[in-house]
mmCIF file with all atom_site columns, C-alpha atoms in Angstrom:
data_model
loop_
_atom_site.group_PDB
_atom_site.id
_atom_site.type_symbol
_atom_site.label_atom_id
_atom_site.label_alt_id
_atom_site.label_comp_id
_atom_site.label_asym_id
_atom_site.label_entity_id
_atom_site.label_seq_id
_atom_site.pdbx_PDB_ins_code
_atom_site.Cartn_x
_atom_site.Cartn_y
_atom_site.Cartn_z
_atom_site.occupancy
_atom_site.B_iso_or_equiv
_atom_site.pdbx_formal_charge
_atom_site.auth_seq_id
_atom_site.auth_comp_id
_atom_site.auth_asym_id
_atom_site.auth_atom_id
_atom_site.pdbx_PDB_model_num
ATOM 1   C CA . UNK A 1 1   ? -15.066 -2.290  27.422  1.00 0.00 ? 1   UNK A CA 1
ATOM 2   C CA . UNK A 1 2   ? -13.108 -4.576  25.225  1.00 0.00 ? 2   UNK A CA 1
ATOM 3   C CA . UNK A 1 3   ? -8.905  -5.054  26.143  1.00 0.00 ? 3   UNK A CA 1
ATOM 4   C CA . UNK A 1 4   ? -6.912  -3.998  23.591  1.00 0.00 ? 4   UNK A CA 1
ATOM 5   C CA . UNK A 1 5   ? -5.669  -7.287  22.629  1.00 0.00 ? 5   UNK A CA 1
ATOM 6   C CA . UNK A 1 6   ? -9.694  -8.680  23.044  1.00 0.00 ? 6   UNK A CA 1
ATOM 7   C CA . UNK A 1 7   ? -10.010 -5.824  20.199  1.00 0.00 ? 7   UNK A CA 1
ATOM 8   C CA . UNK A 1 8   ? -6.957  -6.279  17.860  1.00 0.00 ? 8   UNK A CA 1
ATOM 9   C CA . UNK A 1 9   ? -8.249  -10.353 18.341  1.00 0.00 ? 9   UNK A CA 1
ATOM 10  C CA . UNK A 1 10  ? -11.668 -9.503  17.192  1.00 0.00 ? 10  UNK A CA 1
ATOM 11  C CA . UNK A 1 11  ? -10.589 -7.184  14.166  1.00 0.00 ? 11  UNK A CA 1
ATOM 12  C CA . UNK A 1 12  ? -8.625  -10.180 13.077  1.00 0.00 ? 12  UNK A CA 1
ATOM 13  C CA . UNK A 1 13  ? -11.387 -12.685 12.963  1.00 0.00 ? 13  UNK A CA 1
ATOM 14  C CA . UNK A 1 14  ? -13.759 -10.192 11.321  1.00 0.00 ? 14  UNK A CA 1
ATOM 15  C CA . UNK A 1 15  ? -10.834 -9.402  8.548   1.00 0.00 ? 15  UNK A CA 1
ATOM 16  C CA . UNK A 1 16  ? -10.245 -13.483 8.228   1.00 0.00 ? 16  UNK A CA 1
ATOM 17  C CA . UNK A 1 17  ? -14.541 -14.132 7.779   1.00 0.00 ? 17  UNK A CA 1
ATOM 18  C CA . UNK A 1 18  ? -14.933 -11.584 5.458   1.00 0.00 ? 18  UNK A CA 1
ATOM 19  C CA . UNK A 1 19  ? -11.628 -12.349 3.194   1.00 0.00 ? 19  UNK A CA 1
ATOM 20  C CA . UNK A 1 20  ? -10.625 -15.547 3.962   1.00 0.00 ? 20  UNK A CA 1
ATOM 21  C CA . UNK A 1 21  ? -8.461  -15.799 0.760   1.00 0.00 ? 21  UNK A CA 1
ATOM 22  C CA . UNK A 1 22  ? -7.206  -12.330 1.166   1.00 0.00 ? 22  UNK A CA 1
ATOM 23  C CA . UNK A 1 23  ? -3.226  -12.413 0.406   1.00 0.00 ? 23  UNK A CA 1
ATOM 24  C CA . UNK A 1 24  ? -2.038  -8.919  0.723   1.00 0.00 ? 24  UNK A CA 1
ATOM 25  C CA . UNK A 1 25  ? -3.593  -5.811  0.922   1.00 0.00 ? 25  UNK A CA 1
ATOM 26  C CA . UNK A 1 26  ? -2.044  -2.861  -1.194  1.00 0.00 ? 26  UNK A CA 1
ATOM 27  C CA . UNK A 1 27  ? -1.649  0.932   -0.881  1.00 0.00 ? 27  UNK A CA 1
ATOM 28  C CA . UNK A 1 28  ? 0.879   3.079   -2.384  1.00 0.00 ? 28  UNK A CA 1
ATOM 29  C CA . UNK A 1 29  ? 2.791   6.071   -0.628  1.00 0.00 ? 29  UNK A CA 1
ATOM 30  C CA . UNK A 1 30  ? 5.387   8.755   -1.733  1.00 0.00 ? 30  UNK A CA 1
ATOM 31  C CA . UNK A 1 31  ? 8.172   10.579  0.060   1.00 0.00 ? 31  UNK A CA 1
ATOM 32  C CA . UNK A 1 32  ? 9.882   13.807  -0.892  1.00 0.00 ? 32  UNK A CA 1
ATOM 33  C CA . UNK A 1 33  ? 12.944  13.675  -1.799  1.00 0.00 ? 33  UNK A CA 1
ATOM 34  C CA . UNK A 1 34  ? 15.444  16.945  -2.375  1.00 0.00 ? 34  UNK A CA 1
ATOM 35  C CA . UNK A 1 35  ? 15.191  17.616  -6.128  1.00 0.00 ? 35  UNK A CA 1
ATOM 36  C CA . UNK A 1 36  ? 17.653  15.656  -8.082  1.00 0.00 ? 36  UNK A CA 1
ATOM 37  C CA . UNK A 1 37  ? 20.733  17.828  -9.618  1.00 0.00 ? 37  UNK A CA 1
ATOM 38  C CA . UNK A 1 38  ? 20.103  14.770  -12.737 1.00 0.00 ? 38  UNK A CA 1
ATOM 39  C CA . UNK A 1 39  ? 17.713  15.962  -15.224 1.00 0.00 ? 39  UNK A CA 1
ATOM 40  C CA . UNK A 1 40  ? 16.588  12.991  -16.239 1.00 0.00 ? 40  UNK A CA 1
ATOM 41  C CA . UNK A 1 41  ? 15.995  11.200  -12.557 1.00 0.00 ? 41  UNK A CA 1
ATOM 42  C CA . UNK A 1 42  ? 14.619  15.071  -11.837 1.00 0.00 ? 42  UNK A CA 1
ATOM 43  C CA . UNK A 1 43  ? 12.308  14.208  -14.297 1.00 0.00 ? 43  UNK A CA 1
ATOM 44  C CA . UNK A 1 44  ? 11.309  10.450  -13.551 1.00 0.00 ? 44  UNK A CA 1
ATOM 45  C CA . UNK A 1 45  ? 10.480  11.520  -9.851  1.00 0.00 ? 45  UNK A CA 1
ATOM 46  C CA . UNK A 1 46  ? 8.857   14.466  -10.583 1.00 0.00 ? 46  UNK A CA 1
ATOM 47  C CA . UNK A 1 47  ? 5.261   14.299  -9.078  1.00 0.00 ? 47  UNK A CA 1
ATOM 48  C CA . UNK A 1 48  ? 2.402   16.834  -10.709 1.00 0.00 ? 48  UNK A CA 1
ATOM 49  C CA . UNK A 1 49  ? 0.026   16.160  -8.062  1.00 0.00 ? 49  UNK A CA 1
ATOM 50  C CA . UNK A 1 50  ? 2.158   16.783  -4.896  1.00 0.00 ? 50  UNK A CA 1
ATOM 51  C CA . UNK A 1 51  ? 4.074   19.516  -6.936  1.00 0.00 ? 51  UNK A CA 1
ATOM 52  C CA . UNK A 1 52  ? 7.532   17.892  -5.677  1.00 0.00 ? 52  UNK A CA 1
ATOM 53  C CA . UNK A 1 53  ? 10.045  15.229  -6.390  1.00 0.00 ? 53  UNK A CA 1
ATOM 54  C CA . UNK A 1 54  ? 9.329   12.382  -4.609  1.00 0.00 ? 54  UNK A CA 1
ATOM 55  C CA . UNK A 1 55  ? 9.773   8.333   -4.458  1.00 0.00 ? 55  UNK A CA 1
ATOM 56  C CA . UNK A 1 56  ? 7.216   5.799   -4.538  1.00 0.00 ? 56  UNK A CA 1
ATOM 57  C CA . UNK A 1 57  ? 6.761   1.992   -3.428  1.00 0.00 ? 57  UNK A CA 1
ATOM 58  C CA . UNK A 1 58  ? 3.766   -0.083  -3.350  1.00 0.00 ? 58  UNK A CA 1
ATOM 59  C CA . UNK A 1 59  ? 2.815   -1.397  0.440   1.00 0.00 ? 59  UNK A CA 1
ATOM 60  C CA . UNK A 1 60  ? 0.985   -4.543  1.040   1.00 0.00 ? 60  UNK A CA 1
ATOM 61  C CA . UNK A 1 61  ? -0.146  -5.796  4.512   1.00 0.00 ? 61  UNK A CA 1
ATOM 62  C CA . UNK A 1 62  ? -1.418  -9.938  5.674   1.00 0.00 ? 62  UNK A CA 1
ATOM 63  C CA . UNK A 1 63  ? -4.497  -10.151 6.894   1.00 0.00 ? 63  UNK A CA 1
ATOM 64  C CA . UNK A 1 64  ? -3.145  -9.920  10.590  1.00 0.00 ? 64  UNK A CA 1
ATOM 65  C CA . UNK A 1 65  ? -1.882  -6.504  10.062  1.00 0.00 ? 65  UNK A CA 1
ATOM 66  C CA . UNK A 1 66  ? 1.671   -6.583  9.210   1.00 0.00 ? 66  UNK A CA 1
ATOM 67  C CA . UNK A 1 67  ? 3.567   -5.326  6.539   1.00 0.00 ? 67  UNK A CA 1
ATOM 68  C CA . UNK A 1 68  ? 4.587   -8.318  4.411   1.00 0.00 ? 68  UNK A CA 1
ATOM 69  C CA . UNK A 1 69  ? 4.954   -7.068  0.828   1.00 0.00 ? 69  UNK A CA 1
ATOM 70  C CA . UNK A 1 70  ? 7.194   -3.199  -0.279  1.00 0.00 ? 70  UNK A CA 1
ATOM 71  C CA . UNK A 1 71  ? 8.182   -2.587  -3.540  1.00 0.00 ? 71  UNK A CA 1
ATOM 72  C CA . UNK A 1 72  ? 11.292  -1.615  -4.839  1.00 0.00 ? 72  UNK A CA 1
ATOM 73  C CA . UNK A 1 73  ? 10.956  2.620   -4.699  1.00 0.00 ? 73  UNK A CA 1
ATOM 74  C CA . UNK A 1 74  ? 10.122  3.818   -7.858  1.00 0.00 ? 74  UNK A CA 1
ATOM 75  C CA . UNK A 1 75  ? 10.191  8.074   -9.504  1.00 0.00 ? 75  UNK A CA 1
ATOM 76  C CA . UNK A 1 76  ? 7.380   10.037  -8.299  1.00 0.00 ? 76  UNK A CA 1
ATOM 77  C CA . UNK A 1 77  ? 5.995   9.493   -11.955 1.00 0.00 ? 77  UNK A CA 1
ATOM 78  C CA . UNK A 1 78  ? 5.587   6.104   -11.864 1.00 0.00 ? 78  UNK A CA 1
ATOM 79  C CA . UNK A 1 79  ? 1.550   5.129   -11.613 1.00 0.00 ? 79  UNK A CA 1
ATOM 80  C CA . UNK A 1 80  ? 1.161   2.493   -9.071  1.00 0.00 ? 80  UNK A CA 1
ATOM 81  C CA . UNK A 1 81  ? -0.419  -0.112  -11.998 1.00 0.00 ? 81  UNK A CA 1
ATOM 82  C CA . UNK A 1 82  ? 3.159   0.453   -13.405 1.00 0.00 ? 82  UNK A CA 1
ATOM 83  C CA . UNK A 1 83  ? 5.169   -0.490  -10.070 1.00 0.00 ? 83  UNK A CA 1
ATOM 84  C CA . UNK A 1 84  ? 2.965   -4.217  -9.940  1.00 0.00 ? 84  UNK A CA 1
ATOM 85  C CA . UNK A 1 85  ? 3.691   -4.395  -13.492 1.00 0.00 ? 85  UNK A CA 1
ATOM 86  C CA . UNK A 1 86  ? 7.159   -4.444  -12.438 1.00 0.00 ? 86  UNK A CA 1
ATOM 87  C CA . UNK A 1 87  ? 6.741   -5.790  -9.349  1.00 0.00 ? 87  UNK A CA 1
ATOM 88  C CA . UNK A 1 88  ? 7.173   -9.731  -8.376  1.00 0.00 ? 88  UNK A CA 1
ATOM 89  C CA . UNK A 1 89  ? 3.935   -9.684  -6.168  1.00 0.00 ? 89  UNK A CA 1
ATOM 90  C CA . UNK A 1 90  ? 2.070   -11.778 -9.135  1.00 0.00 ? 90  UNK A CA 1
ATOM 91  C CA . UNK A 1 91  ? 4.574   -14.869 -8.909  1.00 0.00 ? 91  UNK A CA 1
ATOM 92  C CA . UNK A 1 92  ? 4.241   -15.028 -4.733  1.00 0.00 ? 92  UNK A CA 1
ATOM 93  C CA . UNK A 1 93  ? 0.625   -14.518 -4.920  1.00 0.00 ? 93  UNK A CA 1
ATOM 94  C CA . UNK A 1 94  ? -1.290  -18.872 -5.256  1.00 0.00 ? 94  UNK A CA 1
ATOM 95  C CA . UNK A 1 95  ? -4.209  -19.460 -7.374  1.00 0.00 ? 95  UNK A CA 1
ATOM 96  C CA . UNK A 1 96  ? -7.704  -18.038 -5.391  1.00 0.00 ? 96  UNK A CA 1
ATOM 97  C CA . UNK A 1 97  ? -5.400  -15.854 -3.543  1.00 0.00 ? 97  UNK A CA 1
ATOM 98  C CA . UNK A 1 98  ? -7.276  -12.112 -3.206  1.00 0.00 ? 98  UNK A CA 1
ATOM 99  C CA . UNK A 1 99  ? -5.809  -8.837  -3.538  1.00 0.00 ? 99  UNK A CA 1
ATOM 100 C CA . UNK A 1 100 ? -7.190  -5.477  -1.889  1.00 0.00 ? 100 UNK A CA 1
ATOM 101 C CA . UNK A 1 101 ? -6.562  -2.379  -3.008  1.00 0.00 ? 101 UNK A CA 1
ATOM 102 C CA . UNK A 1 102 ? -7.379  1.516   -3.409  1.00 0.00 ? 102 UNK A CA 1
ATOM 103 C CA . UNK A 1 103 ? -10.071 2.609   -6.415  1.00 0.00 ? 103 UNK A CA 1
ATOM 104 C CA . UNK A 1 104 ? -6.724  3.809   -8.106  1.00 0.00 ? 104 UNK A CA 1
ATOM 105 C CA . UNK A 1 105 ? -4.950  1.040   -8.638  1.00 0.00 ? 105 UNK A CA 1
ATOM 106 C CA . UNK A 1 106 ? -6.649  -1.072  -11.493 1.00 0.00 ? 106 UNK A CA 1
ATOM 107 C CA . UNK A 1 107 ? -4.866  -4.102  -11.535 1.00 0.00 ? 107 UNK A CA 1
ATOM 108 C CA . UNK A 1 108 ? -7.438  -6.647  -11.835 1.00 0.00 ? 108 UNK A CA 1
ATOM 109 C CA . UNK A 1 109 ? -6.221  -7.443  -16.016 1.00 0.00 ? 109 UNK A CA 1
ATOM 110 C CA . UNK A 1 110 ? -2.601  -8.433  -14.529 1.00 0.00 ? 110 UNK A CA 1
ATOM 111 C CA . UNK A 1 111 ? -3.964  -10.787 -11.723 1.00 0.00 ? 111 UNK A CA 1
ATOM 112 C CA . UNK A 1 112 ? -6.583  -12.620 -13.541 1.00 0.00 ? 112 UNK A CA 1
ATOM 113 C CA . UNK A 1 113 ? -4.100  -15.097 -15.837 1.00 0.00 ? 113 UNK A CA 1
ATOM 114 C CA . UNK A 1 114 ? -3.056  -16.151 -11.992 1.00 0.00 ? 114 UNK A CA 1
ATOM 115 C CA . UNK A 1 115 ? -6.284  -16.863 -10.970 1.00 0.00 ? 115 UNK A CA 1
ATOM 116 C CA . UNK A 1 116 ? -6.173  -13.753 -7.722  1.00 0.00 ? 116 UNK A CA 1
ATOM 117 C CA . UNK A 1 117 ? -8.616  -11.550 -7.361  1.00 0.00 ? 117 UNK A CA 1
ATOM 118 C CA . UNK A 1 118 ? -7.760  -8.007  -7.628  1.00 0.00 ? 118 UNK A CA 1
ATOM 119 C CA . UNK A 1 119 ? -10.409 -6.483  -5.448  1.00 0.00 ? 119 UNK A CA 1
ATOM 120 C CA . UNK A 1 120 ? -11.008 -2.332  -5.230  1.00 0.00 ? 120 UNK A CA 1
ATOM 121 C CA . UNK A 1 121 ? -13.937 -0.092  -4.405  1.00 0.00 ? 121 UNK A CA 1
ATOM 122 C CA . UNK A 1 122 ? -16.790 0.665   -6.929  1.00 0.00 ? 122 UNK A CA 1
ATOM 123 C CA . UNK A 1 123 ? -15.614 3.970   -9.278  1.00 0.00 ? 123 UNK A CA 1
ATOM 124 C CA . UNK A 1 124 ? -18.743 6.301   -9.411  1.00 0.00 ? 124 UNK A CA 1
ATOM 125 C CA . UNK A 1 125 ? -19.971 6.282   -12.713 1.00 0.00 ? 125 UNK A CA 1
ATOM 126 C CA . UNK A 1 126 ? -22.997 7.594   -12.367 1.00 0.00 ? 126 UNK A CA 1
ATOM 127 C CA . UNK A 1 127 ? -22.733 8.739   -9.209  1.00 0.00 ? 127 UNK A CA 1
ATOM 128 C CA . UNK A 1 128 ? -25.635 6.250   -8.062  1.00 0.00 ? 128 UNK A CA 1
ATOM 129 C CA . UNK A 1 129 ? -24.396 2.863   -6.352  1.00 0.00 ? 129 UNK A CA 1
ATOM 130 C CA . UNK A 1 130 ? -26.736 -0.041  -4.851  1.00 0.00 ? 130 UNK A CA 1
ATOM 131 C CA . UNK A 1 131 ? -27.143 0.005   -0.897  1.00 0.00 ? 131 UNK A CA 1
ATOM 132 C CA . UNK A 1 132 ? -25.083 -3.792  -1.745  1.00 0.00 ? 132 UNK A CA 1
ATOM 133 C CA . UNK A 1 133 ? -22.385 -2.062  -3.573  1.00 0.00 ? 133 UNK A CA 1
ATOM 134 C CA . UNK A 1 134 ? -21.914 0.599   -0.668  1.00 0.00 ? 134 UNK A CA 1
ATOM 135 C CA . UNK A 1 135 ? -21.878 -1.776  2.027   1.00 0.00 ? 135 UNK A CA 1
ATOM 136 C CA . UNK A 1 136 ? -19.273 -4.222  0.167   1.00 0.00 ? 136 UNK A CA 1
ATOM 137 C CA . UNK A 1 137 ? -17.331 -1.074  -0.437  1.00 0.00 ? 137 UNK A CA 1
ATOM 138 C CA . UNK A 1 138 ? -17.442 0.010   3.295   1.00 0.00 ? 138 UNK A CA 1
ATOM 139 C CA . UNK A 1 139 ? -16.300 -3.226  4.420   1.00 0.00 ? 139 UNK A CA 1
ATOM 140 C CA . UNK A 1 140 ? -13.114 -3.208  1.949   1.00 0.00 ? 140 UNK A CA 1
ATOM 141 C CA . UNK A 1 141 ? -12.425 0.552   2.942   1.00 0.00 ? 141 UNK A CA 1
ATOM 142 C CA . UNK A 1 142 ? -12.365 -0.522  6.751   1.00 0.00 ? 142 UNK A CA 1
ATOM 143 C CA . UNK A 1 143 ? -9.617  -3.338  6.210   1.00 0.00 ? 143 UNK A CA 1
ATOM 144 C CA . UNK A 1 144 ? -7.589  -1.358  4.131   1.00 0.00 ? 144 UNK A CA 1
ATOM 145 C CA . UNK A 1 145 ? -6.919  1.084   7.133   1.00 0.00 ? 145 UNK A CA 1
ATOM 146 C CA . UNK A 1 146 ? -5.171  -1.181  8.398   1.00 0.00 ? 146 UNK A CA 1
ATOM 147 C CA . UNK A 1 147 ? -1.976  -0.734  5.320   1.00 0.00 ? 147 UNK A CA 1
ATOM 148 C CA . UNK A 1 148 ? -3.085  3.410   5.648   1.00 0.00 ? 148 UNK A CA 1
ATOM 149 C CA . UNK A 1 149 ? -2.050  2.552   9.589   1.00 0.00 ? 149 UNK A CA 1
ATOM 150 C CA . UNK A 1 150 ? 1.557   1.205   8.753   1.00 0.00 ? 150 UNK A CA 1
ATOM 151 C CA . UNK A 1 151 ? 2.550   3.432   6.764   1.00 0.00 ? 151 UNK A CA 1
ATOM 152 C CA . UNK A 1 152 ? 1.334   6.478   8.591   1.00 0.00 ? 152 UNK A CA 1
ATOM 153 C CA . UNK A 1 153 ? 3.196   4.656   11.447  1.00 0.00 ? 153 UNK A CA 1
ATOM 154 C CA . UNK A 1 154 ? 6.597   4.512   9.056   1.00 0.00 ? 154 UNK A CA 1
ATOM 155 C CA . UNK A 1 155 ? 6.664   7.892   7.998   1.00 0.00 ? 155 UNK A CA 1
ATOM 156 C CA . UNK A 1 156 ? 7.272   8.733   12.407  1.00 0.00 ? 156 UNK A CA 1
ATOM 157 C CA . UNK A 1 157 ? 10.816  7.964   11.933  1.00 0.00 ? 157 UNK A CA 1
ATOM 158 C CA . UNK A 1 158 ? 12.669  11.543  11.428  1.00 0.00 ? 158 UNK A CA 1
ATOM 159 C CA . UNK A 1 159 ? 14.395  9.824   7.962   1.00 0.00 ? 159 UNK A CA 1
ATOM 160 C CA . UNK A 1 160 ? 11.290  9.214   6.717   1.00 0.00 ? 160 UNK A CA 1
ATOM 161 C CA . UNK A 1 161 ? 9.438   12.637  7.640   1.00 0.00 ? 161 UNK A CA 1
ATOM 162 C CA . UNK A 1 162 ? 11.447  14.916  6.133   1.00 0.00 ? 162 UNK A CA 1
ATOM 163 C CA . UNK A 1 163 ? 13.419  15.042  2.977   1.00 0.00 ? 163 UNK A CA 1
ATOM 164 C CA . UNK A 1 164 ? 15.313  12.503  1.473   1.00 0.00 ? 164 UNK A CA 1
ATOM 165 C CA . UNK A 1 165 ? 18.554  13.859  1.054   1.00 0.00 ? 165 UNK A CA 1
ATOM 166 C CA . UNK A 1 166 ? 20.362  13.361  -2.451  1.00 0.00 ? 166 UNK A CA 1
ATOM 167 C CA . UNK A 1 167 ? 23.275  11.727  -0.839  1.00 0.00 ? 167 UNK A CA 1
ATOM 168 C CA . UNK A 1 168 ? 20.662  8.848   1.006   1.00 0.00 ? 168 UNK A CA 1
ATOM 169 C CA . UNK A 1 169 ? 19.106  8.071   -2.773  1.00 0.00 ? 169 UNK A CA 1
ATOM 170 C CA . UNK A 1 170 ? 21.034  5.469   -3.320  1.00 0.00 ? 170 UNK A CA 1
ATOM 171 C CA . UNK A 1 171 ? 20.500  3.645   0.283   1.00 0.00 ? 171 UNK A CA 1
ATOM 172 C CA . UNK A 1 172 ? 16.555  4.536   -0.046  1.00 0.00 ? 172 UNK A CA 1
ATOM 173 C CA . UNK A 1 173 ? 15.216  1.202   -0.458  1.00 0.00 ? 173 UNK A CA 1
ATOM 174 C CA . UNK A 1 174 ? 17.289  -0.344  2.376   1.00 0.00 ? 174 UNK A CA 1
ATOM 175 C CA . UNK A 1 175 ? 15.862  2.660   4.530   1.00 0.00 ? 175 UNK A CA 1
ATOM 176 C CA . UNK A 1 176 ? 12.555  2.214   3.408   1.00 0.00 ? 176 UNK A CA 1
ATOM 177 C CA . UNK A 1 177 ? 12.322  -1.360  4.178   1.00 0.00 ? 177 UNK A CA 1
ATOM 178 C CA . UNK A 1 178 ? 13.972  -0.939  7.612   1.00 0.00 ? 178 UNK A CA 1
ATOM 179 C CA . UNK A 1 179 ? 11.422  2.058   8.371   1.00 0.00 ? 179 UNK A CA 1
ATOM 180 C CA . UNK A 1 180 ? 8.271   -0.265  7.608   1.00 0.00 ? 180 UNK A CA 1
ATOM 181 C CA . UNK A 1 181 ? 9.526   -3.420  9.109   1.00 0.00 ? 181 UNK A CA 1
ATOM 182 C CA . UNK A 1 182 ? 10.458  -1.156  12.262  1.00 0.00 ? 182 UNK A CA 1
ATOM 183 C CA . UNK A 1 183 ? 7.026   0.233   12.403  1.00 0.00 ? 183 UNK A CA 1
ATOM 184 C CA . UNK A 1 184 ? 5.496   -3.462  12.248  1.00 0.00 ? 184 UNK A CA 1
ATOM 185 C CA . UNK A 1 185 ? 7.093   -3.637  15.831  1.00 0.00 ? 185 UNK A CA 1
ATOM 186 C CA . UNK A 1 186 ? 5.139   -0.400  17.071  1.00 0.00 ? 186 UNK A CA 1
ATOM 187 C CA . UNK A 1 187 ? 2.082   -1.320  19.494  1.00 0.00 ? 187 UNK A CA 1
ATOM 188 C CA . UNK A 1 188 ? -0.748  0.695   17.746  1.00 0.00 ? 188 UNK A CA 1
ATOM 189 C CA . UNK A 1 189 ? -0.867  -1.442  14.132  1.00 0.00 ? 189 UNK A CA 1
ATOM 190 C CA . UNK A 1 190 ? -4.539  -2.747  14.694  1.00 0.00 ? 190 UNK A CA 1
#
């Protein structure tokens, strides 16, 4: 059996063979937040899916496993193609640079007048993929954990795993950002 830093090592090289050119990978998350007294910020964080108010930010890890990209926190509403829209991640990302991401966020349109590579699982259209297509789909899947990891690890911290109080709103970022740069400190990243 492998030592954990033998493993972590040998995650690393695989991630670095298979996308060499990778700059960031990307997932968004949410936090609930205690519903806004403001109709209209009520409104902008408003979140059908999770049925609550909550605040989102875009995530992106390096190819070593660190958080090295957050977005400012956006409303609940905001669709994560809309929060890189926004977002400077285009202007620090180099020509050939790649980009990972989620199926949901279908960003490859804003990348490609950079010259990055905006690079997301198959959708099922038919519901029939090639054994190629699966296999180049697992392998993106499996370094994208890695982002899933982080984040799982910054939501530990009791701010962060309960309820944003109205009165911490306006310090969210700044708690956000010191919650994920926290958790790249924490031993079980890779």
């Amino acid at each position: 059996m492998k030592s954990r830093p033998q493993d972590i090592l040998d995650d690393t090289r695989l991630f670095k063979n298979n996308y060499l050119k990778t700059r960031v990978t990307l997932d968004a998350t949410e936090l609930k937040l205690d519903t806004p007294s403001n109709p209209t910020l009520k409104q902008a964080t408003f979140n059908i899916y999770k049925n609550s108010n909550t605040l989102k930010v875009m995530v992106g890890s390096s190819r070593g496993g660190l958080i090295s990209y957050i977005s400012e926190p956006y409303g609940g509403s905001t669709s994560d193609r809309q929060i890189i829209e926004h977002s400077d991640l285009r202007q620090k990302c180099e020509s050939g640079d790649v980009i990972l991401a989620d199926k949901g966020i279908m960003v490859q349109d804003l990348f490609a007048p950079c010259n990055v590579t905006a690079c997301t699982p198959t959708p099922m259209v038919s519901g029939n993929l090639s054994h190629n297509v699966i296999v180049k789909d697992k392998k993106l899947s499996k370094h994208r954990v890695h982002v899933e990891r982080i984040i799982g690890l910054m939501k530990t911290y009791t701010i962060l795993s309960k309820k944003l109080t109205r009165d911490l709103l306006p310090l969210s970022s700044e708690i956000i950002r010191v919650c994920i740069m926290l958790a790249n400190f924490k031993d079980n990243i890779m």
